[in-house]
């Protein structure tokens, strides 16, 4: 007899919400405020290179190297604009500081149309909700301004936890917060490795959100795959009783 479901854990970015505009557009908009006129395409390419470099050199916001989310992201922003021929250190610091804080604003995020209704349905089913996200410490504020924070009993970010998905250790921390066996917990996310495989590796019921039908891994059964969050409550209901 399977253990009844009691908790649902959630990934956030690209599962419940997404960045409203491209990074290139967002960064160029901020650059315009300090008198810089740059190409969003060029800035986007520079950002991707800077992000890859910093992620490789200092994974998970550099928390094991004495950094934090803000200093890590400001380094990414400075390197992005340096590649676009912006060399003034004071200007780079100003833009980096402003972008870090501006990404907490609701206007920069779009909540998916099925998110709030699905979270409400889960609560109606008597399930408790938590967050396990590869994100920095701004996540709580972002969820608050987007009207989602009140749905969750706890948040675990990779910056706070000191470890990121797909490490099973971050899910172990979440299970401690839930206070129930893994078999009584589900997890929903859009990343095959970080969300689906990692959660299932510790015995959690992992579901893979595939809004754009881009995942074709043969080891994900149809009943574990969601094309929309609206499909989730009926799947959870089967595991509650």
CSV table of N, CA, C and O in Angstrom, one decimal, residues 8-9 11 21 52 72 78 103 114 137 151 212 215 223:
chain,number,residue,atom,x,y,z
A,8,UNK,N,3.6,18.9,-1.7
A,8,UNK,CA,4.0,19.1,-3.1
A,8,UNK,C,5.1,20.1,-3.1
A,8,UNK,O,4.9,21.3,-2.6
A,9,UNK,N,6.3,19.8,-3.6
A,9,UNK,CA,7.4,20.7,-3.8
A,9,UNK,C,7.4,21.3,-5.2
A,9,UNK,O,7.0,20.6,-6.2
A,11,UNK,N,9.5,23.7,-8.2
A,11,UNK,CA,10.4,24.5,-8.9
A,11,UNK,C,9.7,25.9,-9.2
A,11,UNK,O,8.5,25.9,-9.2
A,21,UNK,N,10.7,39.6,-20.3
A,21,UNK,CA,11.4,40.0,-21.6
A,21,UNK,C,12.8,39.3,-21.6
A,21,UNK,O,13.2,38.7,-20.6
A,52,UNK,N,27.9,31.6,-18.4
A,52,UNK,CA,28.5,30.3,-18.5
A,52,UNK,C,29.9,30.3,-17.7
A,52,UNK,O,30.2,29.4,-17.0
A,72,UNK,N,27.7,37.7,-6.9
A,72,UNK,CA,27.9,36.9,-8.1
A,72,UNK,C,27.2,37.5,-9.3
A,72,UNK,O,27.8,37.6,-10.4
A,78,UNK,N,28.6,43.0,-14.8
A,78,UNK,CA,29.8,43.8,-15.2
A,78,UNK,C,30.5,43.1,-16.4
A,78,UNK,O,30.9,43.8,-17.3
A,103,UNK,N,15.3,43.3,-10.7
A,103,UNK,CA,14.7,41.9,-11.0
A,103,UNK,C,13.8,41.4,-9.9
A,103,UNK,O,13.2,40.4,-10.1
A,114,UNK,N,-1.8,29.2,-15.6
A,114,UNK,CA,-2.3,28.0,-14.8
A,114,UNK,C,-1.7,27.9,-13.4
A,114,UNK,O,-2.0,27.0,-12.7
A,137,UNK,N,18.7,34.6,-3.1
A,137,UNK,CA,17.9,35.0,-1.9
A,137,UNK,C,16.8,36.0,-2.3
A,137,UNK,O,15.9,36.3,-1.5
A,151,UNK,N,1.2,30.9,-0.8
A,151,UNK,CA,0.8,29.5,-1.1
A,151,UNK,C,1.8,28.5,-0.4
A,151,UNK,O,1.4,27.3,-0.2
A,212,UNK,N,6.2,22.9,-23.8
A,212,UNK,CA,6.4,23.1,-25.2
A,212,UNK,C,6.8,21.7,-25.9
A,212,UNK,O,7.4,21.8,-27.0
A,215,UNK,N,10.7,17.7,-24.3
A,215,UNK,CA,11.4,16.5,-23.7
A,215,UNK,C,10.9,15.2,-24.3
A,215,UNK,O,9.7,14.9,-24.4
A,223,UNK,N,2.3,9.3,-17.5
A,223,UNK,CA,1.7,9.8,-16.3
A,223,UNK,C,2.6,10.7,-15.5
A,223,UNK,O,2.1,11.3,-14.5
